[in-house]
Coordinates of C-alpha atoms in Angstrom, one line a residue:
X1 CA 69.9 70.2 107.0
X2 CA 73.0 73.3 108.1
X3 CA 76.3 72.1 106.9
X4 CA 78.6 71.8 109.5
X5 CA 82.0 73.6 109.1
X6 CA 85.4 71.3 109.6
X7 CA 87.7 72.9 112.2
X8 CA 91.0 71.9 112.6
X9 CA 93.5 72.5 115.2
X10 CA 96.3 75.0 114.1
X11 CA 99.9 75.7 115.8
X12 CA 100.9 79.0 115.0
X13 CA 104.6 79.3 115.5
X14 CA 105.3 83.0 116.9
X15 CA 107.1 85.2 118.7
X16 CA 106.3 85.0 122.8
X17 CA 105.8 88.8 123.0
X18 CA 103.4 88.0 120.1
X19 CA 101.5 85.5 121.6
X20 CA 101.2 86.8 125.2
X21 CA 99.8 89.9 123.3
X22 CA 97.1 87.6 121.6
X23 CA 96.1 85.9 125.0
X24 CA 96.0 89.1 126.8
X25 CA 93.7 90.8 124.4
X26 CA 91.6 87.6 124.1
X27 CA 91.2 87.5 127.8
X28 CA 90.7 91.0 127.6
X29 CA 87.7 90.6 125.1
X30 CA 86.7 87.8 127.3
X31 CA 87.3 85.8 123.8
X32 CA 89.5 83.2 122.8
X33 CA 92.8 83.4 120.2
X34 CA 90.5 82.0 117.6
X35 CA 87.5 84.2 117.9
X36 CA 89.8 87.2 117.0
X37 CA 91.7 85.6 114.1
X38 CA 87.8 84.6 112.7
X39 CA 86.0 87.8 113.4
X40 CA 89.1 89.6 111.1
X41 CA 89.2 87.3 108.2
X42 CA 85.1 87.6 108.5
X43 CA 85.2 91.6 108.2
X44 CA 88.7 91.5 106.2
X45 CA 89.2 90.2 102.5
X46 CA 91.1 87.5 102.0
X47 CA 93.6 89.3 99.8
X48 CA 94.0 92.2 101.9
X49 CA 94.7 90.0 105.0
X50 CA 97.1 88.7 102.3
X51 CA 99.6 91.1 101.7
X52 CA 99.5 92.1 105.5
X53 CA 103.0 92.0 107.3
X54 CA 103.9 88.8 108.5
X55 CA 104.8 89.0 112.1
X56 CA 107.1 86.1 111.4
X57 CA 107.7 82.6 113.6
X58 CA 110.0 83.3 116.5
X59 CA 113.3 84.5 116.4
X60 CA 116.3 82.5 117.4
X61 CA 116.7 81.9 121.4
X62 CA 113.1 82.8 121.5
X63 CA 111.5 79.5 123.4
X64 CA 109.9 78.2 126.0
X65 CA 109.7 75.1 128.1
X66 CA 107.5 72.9 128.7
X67 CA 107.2 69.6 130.9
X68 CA 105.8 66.6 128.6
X69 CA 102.8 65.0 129.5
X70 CA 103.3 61.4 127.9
X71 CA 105.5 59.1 126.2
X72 CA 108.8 57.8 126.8
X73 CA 110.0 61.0 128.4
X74 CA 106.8 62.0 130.2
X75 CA 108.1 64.4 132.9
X76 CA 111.1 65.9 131.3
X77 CA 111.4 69.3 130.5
X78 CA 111.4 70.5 126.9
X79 CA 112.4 73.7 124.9
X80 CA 110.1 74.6 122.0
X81 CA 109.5 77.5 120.1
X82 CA 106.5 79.6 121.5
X83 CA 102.9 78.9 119.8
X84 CA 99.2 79.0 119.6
X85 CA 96.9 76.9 119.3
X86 CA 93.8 77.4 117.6
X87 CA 90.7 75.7 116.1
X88 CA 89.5 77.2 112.9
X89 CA 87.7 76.2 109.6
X90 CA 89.8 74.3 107.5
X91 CA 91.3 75.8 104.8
X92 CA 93.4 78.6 106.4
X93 CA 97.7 78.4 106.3
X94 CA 99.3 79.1 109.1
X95 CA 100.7 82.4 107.7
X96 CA 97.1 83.8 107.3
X97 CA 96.0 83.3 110.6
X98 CA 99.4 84.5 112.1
X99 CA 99.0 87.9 109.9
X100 CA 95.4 88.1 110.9
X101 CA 96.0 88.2 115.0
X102 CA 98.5 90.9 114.0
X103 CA 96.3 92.9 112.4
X104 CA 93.5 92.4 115.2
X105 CA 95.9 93.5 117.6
X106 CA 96.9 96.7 115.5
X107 CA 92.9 97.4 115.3
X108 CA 93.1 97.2 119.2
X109 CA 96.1 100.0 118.9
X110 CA 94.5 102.2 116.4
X111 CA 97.4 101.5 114.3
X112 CA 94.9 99.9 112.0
X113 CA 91.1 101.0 110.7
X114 CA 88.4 99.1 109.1
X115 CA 86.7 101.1 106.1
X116 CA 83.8 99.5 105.4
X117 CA 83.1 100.2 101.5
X118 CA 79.4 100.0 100.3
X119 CA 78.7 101.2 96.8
X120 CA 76.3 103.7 97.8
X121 CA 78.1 105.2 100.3
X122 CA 81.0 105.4 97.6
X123 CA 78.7 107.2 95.0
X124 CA 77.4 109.3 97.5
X125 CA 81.7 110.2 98.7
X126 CA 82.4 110.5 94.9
X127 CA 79.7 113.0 94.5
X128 CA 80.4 114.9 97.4
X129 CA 84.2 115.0 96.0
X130 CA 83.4 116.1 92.8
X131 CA 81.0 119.0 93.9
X132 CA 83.8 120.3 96.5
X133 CA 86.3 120.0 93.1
X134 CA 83.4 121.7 90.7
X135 CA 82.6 124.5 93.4
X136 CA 86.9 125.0 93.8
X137 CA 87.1 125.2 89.4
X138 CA 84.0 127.8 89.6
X139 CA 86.1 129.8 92.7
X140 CA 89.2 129.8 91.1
X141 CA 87.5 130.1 87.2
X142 CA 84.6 132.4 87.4
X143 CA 82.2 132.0 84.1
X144 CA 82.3 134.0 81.8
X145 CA 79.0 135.9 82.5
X146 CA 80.4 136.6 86.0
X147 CA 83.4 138.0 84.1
X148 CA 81.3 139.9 81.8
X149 CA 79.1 141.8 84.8
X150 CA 82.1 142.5 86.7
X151 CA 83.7 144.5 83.6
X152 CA 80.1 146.1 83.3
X153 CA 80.2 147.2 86.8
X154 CA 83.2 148.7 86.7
X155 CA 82.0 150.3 83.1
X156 CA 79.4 151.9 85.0
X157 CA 81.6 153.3 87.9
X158 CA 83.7 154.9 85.2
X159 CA 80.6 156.6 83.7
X160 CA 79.6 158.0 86.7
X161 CA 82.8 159.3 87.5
X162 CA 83.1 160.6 84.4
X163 CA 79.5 162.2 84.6
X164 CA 79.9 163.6 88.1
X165 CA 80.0 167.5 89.1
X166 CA 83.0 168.5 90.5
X167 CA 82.7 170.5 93.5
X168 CA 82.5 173.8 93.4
X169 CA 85.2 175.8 95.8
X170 CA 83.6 178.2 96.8
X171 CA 80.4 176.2 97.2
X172 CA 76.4 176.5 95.7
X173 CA 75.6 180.6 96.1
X174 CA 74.2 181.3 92.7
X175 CA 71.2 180.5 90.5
X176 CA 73.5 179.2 87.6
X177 CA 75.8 177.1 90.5
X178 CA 72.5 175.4 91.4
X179 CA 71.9 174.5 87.9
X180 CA 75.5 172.9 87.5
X181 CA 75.3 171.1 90.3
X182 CA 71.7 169.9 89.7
X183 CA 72.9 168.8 85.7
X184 CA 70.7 171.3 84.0
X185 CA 71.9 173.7 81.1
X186 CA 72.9 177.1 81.7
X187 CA 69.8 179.8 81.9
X188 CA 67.2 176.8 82.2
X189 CA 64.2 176.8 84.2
X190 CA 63.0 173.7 85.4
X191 CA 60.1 173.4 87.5
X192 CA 59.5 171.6 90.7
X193 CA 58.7 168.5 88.9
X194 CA 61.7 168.3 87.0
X195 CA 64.0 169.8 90.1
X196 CA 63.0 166.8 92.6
X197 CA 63.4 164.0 89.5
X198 CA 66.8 165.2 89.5
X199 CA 67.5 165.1 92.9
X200 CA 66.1 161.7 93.1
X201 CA 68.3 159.9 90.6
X202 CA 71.5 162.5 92.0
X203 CA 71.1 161.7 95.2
X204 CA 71.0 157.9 94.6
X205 CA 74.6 158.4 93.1
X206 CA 76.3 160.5 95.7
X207 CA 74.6 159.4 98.8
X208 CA 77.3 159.0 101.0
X209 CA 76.0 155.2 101.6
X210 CA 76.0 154.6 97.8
X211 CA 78.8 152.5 96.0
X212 CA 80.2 155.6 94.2
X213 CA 79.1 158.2 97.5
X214 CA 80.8 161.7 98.1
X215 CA 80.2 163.9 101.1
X216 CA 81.5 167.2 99.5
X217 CA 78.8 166.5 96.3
X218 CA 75.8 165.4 98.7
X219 CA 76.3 168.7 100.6
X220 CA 76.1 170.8 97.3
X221 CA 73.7 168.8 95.9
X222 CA 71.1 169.3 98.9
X223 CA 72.3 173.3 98.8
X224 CA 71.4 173.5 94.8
X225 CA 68.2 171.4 95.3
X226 CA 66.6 174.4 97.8
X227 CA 68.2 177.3 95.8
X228 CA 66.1 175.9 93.1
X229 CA 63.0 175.2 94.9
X230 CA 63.1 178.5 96.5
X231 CA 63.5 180.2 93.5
X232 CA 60.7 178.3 91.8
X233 CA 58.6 179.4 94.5

C-alpha cells in the first residue's frame, strides 16, 4: 500500500511586497504558493536552498488588517504582520520555505538558473575543457618536432639562397653566361638530357610561385635554357 505524506499547514511570516509577489506569480502559473515552494525544494538540494538569502519576516510598520472571524472579538479589526499560508510535507522550517519562494521568484526573473549536474554530462564538460586547454598548451608550446622542422625549413631557405645565381647585369648573351646560370662548370657540354634535368629542378626553385621565387632569375633561367638547347642542336 503508497504511503501517504503528512502535510501541515505553515504561516510564513513575510514582507507584503513579498507575499503579493508569491500570489501573483502563483496565479500567474495558475498554481498555488505551495506548488512553487515544492517544485523548488524538489529540483533544489536541500543545502543549497540552505544557504539561500533569507528574505526575512516583515519589517517594522509592515502589516495588515484583518476583520476576525470568531471568538470573543469576532468582527473587530486586527493588525498582523503579513503571511502565507501553506500546506506542505512535514518536516520543513519556516525559513526554508520562505528562502525557497524567494528563490522561485528569482528563477521567474532570471536572476537565478538551475544547472542540472549529471555525471556524464560533467565528464563529457571536463573533457571538452581539458582538450580546449591541451589544444591552447600545444598553440602556445609547439613540440619539439614542430620546432625541429621549422629550423629545417628555414635551413633549407638559407641553402638555396646561398646556392642561387645572381643575376647577371647585362643578362644571358653568351655560351659560358648560359652555363652559369644553368649551374654547369665553365667549358662543359651537357647534352639535352642533362640541360632539361637542370632546368627542371631550377625552375622548381625560382618559379616565381615557389616559396624562394625570383622574377629576374626565372627570366635568365628560361634565356640560358634555349641558348643551350640551340647550341646543342
Amino acid at each position: 500500500m503508497a504511503t501517504q505524506t503528512v502535510k501541515q499547514s505553515y504561516t510564513i511570516p513575510c514582507a507584503s511586497v513579498f507575499r503579493d509577489a508569491v500570489l501573483d506569480l502563483a496565479a500567474r502559473r495558475e498554481v498555488n504558493a505551495a506548488d512553487l515552494a515544492r517544485s523548488v525544494m524538489l529540483i533544489v538540494p536541500r543545502n543549497v536552498i540552505d544557504d539561500y538569502a533569507d528574505p526575512g519576516d516583515p519589517p517594522a510598520g509592515d502589516r495588515e488588517t484583518i476583520v476576525l472571524k470568531s471568538g470573543p472579538a469576532e468582527g473587530r479589526p486586527w493588525r498582523r504582520k503579513p503571511r502565507l499560508q501553506l500546506r506542505l510535507p512535514s518536516g520543513y522550517s519556516v525559513v526554508t520555505v520562505r528562502k525557497a519562494l524567494k528563490m522561485a521568484l528569482d528563477f521567474e526573473g532570471g536572476d537565478v538558473r538551475i544547472r542540472v549536474d549529471r555525471p556524464d554530462v560533467l565528464a563529457a564538460e571536463r573533457r571538452a575543457l581539458q582538450e580546449v586547454a591541451d589544444l591552447k598548451k600545444r598553440v602556445m608550446q609547439p613540440p619539439a618536432e614542430l620546432v625541429q622542422s621549422r629550423e629545417e625549413v628555414e635551413r633549407l631557405r638559407q641553402i638555396v639562397h646561398n646556392l642561387a645565381f645572381d643575376p647577371l647585369d647585362r643578362g644571358v648573351s653568351t655560351y659560358n653566361d648560359a652555363l652559369h646560370v644553368m649551374g654547369f662548370a665553365p667549358g662543359a657540354r651537357p647534352d639535352l638530357k642533362a640541360i632539361r634535368t637542370k632546368y627542371r629542378v631550377l625552375a622548381a626553385i625560382h618559379h616565381p610561385d615557389s616559396n624562394y621565387g625570383s622574377h629576374q632569375r626565372m627570366t635568365q633561367l628560361n634565356a640560358a635554357m634555349e641558348l643551350l638547347r640551340r647550341h646543342v642542336g
